[in-house]
Amino acid sequence: MADLIPEDAKLVAHLGLGIDLLDVSHLLPTGPKKWSGRRPGGLESVRHLFAHHSGALGRPGFDGLFRSARFVTRSRNFPTVAYAWWLPMEDVRGPDGRRVMFQALHPETRGWHTGRKANDTGEAVCFQGNTSKHGVSKHQEECWEAFVPYWALTRGRSMVEARAWLGWHAIGNRWGGRAKKACPGRNAERFVRDYVERASMPEAA
């Protein structure tokens, strides 16, 4: 699985800032655990977005996501990959030069990411790598800046109310999940915290 972008990836949307969102959920391994995979309440119950990092940097492109999914389904007995959205560390670009990020789970699927109730009402977006060691890459910054407003629009959330719905694993207990101090890493946490502050400021009149 050495491809940066698999041939069977499906375009979900052309996001702003020259970013393409590609669905690769159908190409990822799943685990043997018996599990319905359905989110209680369906898509209408999705109200929160949580930032994570994968910890291990792994391989570039789709291969990094594939191996992350294989690890958690084989070694941790997860039914699916943990994250709904994947931000590659290194530049991944399509034939037209647009940057690429990946959709790993469908919104109606309940992922295992932040724990407890937060898994029911939230989705996880993952920065590939350990951002305490490597920081947040330019590719990840660009993808994040394009993706979060898209997510908010498709989920009926207001950007100026981002403090109410945009969080990260270290503070996941605020939304009924588990707090994991090391996730999403120091630099991603700083980046997301600053983003929330900027997004929550109404535009000047």
PDB file of N, CA and C in Angstrom, residues 160 198-205:
ATOM      1  N   VAL A 160     -18.598  31.189  14.739  1.00  0.00           N
ATOM      2  CA  VAL A 160     -18.398  32.100  15.870  1.00  0.00           C
ATOM      3  C   VAL A 160     -18.737  31.427  17.191  1.00  0.00           C
ATOM      4  N   ARG A 198      -9.559  32.589  17.083  1.00  0.00           N
ATOM      5  CA  ARG A 198      -9.755  33.403  15.880  1.00  0.00           C
ATOM      6  C   ARG A 198     -11.150  33.205  15.292  1.00  0.00           C
ATOM      7  N   ALA A 199     -11.571  31.932  15.243  1.00  0.00           N
ATOM      8  CA  ALA A 199     -12.859  31.624  14.635  1.00  0.00           C
ATOM      9  C   ALA A 199     -14.012  32.191  15.447  1.00  0.00           C
ATOM     10  N   SER A 200     -13.824  32.310  16.744  1.00  0.00           N
ATOM     11  CA  SER A 200     -14.914  32.756  17.622  1.00  0.00           C
ATOM     12  C   SER A 200     -15.064  34.261  17.668  1.00  0.00           C
ATOM     13  N   MET A 201     -14.186  34.973  16.972  1.00  0.00           N
ATOM     14  CA  MET A 201     -14.272  36.429  16.977  1.00  0.00           C
ATOM     15  C   MET A 201     -15.119  36.892  15.807  1.00  0.00           C
ATOM     16  N   PRO A 202     -16.259  37.553  16.070  1.00  0.00           N
ATOM     17  CA  PRO A 202     -17.077  38.084  14.957  1.00  0.00           C
ATOM     18  C   PRO A 202     -16.279  39.041  14.107  1.00  0.00           C
ATOM     19  N   GLU A 203     -16.561  39.060  12.828  1.00  0.00           N
ATOM     20  CA  GLU A 203     -15.858  39.981  11.945  1.00  0.00           C
ATOM     21  C   GLU A 203     -16.174  41.411  12.340  1.00  0.00           C
ATOM     22  N   ALA A 204     -15.161  42.231  12.197  1.00  0.00           N
ATOM     23  CA  ALA A 204     -15.351  43.635  12.554  1.00  0.00           C
ATOM     24  C   ALA A 204     -16.371  44.286  11.623  1.00  0.00           C
ATOM     25  N   ALA A 205     -17.188  45.107  12.194  1.00  0.00           N
ATOM     26  CA  ALA A 205     -18.224  45.781  11.389  1.00  0.00           C
ATOM     27  C   ALA A 205     -17.603  46.791  10.446  1.00  0.00           C
TER      28      ALA A 205
END
